């Protein structure tokens, strides 16, 4: 790995990169108009409902770690946020987790109805690929790198990643908690897109093989720890602070790290993973 010296407080880093992402998303998102304006409103509602922008920030961090700036990856970073937002809209639907609250606000289907929410998710997922394919890298990013990043993100979002994790999450509801299944769900449902975010940043920035490998391994670990923390918050979190209902995993009999290793064991595991 080449040495990149950064001396910046993490809160400041997250805040500054989030501002860049929010500004770019405002530019990239379509404005409601025409006969399909309801779905565009619904897409905008969830994109601007207060997400932390962790995945796009990680994509930027992946580029910065190998010496390029945020500008190099902003369209792809924003596309990843659109994919993440689609997954949350669909995850909240009655046919999935049936949640009423997300980021402290009514979930998309509570405001726009199930059919429009479903279509808003589809609209965001497909818009993400428009955004990535329409990105003219010119000199900054080679076409080969761009295609490699798109391929990685598509795999991480699809049946080999997030969609695969979600289907196992649902099909194991109410079944005996099992460490292999818990690991499968977390690695696929959550860690895959997080790892792809930071790795895509390093690919677009022209990182070498060693750099991309180390960055991907970092992303996998952070992604796993992130989902374990989410599981713990589902038990111990303050609804006012986390902006969604707690206790839902236990009610639905979800296979989570706390259901397999207990809350204390999960806290220890997530610390080790970070
Ligand atoms: C294909 C019908 C269909 C649905 C797919 C794949 C999927 C739905 C859902 C899985 C995605 C999911 C809900 C993963 C959980 C990961 C998680 C902890 C999400 C919360 O991420 P944050 O904290 O969210 O980054 P913010 O609100 O900050 O954006």
Short mmCIF file of C-alpha atoms in Angstrom, two decimals, residues 16-140:
data_model
loop_
_atom_site.label_atom_id
_atom_site.label_comp_id
_atom_site.label_asym_id
_atom_site.label_seq_id
_atom_site.Cartn_x
_atom_site.Cartn_y
_atom_site.Cartn_z
CA UNK A 16 -17.50 17.02 4.79
CA UNK A 17 -17.90 13.97 2.53
CA UNK A 18 -21.64 13.74 3.35
CA UNK A 19 -22.06 17.36 2.24
CA UNK A 20 -20.43 16.51 -1.11
CA UNK A 21 -22.66 13.46 -1.56
CA UNK A 22 -25.85 15.35 -0.63
CA UNK A 23 -25.02 18.11 -3.10
CA UNK A 24 -24.29 15.64 -5.91
CA UNK A 25 -27.47 13.66 -5.18
CA UNK A 26 -29.50 16.90 -5.48
CA UNK A 27 -28.01 17.38 -8.95
CA UNK A 28 -28.48 13.77 -10.05
CA UNK A 29 -32.03 13.14 -8.82
CA UNK A 30 -34.85 13.91 -11.28
CA UNK A 31 -37.39 16.59 -10.29
CA UNK A 32 -41.02 15.46 -10.12
CA UNK A 33 -42.79 16.32 -13.36
CA UNK A 34 -44.99 14.71 -16.00
CA UNK A 35 -47.43 11.85 -15.67
CA UNK A 36 -44.99 9.71 -13.65
CA UNK A 37 -44.33 12.45 -11.10
CA UNK A 38 -45.74 10.36 -8.20
CA UNK A 39 -42.97 7.79 -8.47
CA UNK A 40 -40.32 10.53 -8.80
CA UNK A 41 -41.67 12.18 -5.62
CA UNK A 42 -41.56 8.85 -3.84
CA UNK A 43 -37.95 8.23 -5.00
CA UNK A 44 -36.90 11.70 -3.79
CA UNK A 45 -38.71 11.22 -0.47
CA UNK A 46 -36.50 8.26 0.51
CA UNK A 47 -33.26 9.56 -1.02
CA UNK A 48 -33.58 12.75 1.07
CA UNK A 49 -35.05 11.21 4.23
CA UNK A 50 -31.87 11.61 6.28
CA UNK A 51 -29.51 8.75 5.37
CA UNK A 52 -26.00 8.85 6.82
CA UNK A 53 -24.47 8.25 3.33
CA UNK A 54 -22.05 5.66 4.74
CA UNK A 55 -21.68 3.71 1.49
CA UNK A 56 -20.91 6.69 -0.81
CA UNK A 57 -18.52 8.08 1.83
CA UNK A 58 -16.74 4.72 1.87
CA UNK A 59 -16.55 4.81 -1.94
CA UNK A 60 -14.90 8.23 -1.72
CA UNK A 61 -12.59 6.96 1.04
CA UNK A 62 -11.57 4.03 -1.20
CA UNK A 63 -10.53 6.51 -3.92
CA UNK A 64 -8.78 8.83 -1.48
CA UNK A 65 -6.86 5.92 0.05
CA UNK A 66 -5.14 5.41 -3.30
CA UNK A 67 -4.57 9.09 -3.94
CA UNK A 68 -7.57 10.37 -5.96
CA UNK A 69 -10.20 12.93 -4.96
CA UNK A 70 -13.93 12.54 -4.29
CA UNK A 71 -14.79 14.06 -7.71
CA UNK A 72 -13.38 10.97 -9.43
CA UNK A 73 -16.06 8.74 -7.91
CA UNK A 74 -19.05 10.94 -7.03
CA UNK A 75 -21.48 9.60 -9.70
CA UNK A 76 -20.72 6.00 -8.73
CA UNK A 77 -20.80 6.83 -5.01
CA UNK A 78 -24.25 8.39 -5.47
CA UNK A 79 -25.43 5.44 -7.55
CA UNK A 80 -24.55 3.14 -4.63
CA UNK A 81 -26.66 5.31 -2.31
CA UNK A 82 -29.60 4.93 -4.72
CA UNK A 83 -29.19 1.13 -4.65
CA UNK A 84 -29.04 1.23 -0.84
CA UNK A 85 -32.17 3.42 -0.71
CA UNK A 86 -34.08 1.05 -3.00
CA UNK A 87 -33.16 -1.85 -0.69
CA UNK A 88 -34.50 -0.01 2.36
CA UNK A 89 -37.79 0.88 0.64
CA UNK A 90 -38.33 -2.76 -0.36
CA UNK A 91 -37.11 -4.07 3.01
CA UNK A 92 -39.76 -1.96 4.80
CA UNK A 93 -42.67 -3.20 2.65
CA UNK A 94 -45.38 -5.31 4.35
CA UNK A 95 -44.31 -8.29 2.23
CA UNK A 96 -40.79 -8.02 3.75
CA UNK A 97 -40.19 -6.54 7.24
CA UNK A 98 -43.39 -4.48 7.38
CA UNK A 99 -41.90 -1.44 9.10
CA UNK A 100 -43.72 1.86 9.65
CA UNK A 101 -40.73 3.98 10.55
CA UNK A 102 -37.36 4.58 8.91
CA UNK A 103 -34.90 7.34 9.88
CA UNK A 104 -37.61 8.70 12.20
CA UNK A 105 -40.05 9.24 9.32
CA UNK A 106 -42.96 7.17 7.96
CA UNK A 107 -41.66 4.52 5.58
CA UNK A 108 -42.11 5.10 1.85
CA UNK A 109 -45.15 2.82 1.46
CA UNK A 110 -46.88 4.53 4.42
CA UNK A 111 -46.73 7.81 2.50
CA UNK A 112 -47.07 6.72 -1.14
CA UNK A 113 -48.77 3.31 -0.91
CA UNK A 114 -47.24 -0.11 -1.56
CA UNK A 115 -47.43 -0.09 -5.35
CA UNK A 116 -45.70 3.28 -5.75
CA UNK A 117 -43.11 2.38 -3.08
CA UNK A 118 -42.27 -0.84 -4.89
CA UNK A 119 -41.90 1.08 -8.16
CA UNK A 120 -39.84 3.82 -6.48
CA UNK A 121 -37.39 1.10 -5.39
CA UNK A 122 -37.27 -0.23 -8.95
CA UNK A 123 -36.86 3.32 -10.26
CA UNK A 124 -33.89 3.98 -7.94
CA UNK A 125 -32.17 0.68 -8.71
CA UNK A 126 -32.35 1.29 -12.44
CA UNK A 127 -31.48 4.99 -12.16
CA UNK A 128 -28.29 3.92 -10.35
CA UNK A 129 -27.17 2.06 -13.49
CA UNK A 130 -28.10 5.05 -15.72
CA UNK A 131 -25.94 7.20 -13.51
CA UNK A 132 -22.95 4.86 -13.64
CA UNK A 133 -23.25 4.08 -17.36
CA UNK A 134 -23.74 7.74 -18.26
CA UNK A 135 -20.68 8.82 -16.33
CA UNK A 136 -18.05 9.96 -18.84
CA UNK A 137 -14.81 9.28 -17.07
CA UNK A 138 -12.62 11.01 -19.68
CA UNK A 139 -9.04 11.05 -18.43
CA UNK A 140 -9.70 10.51 -14.74
#
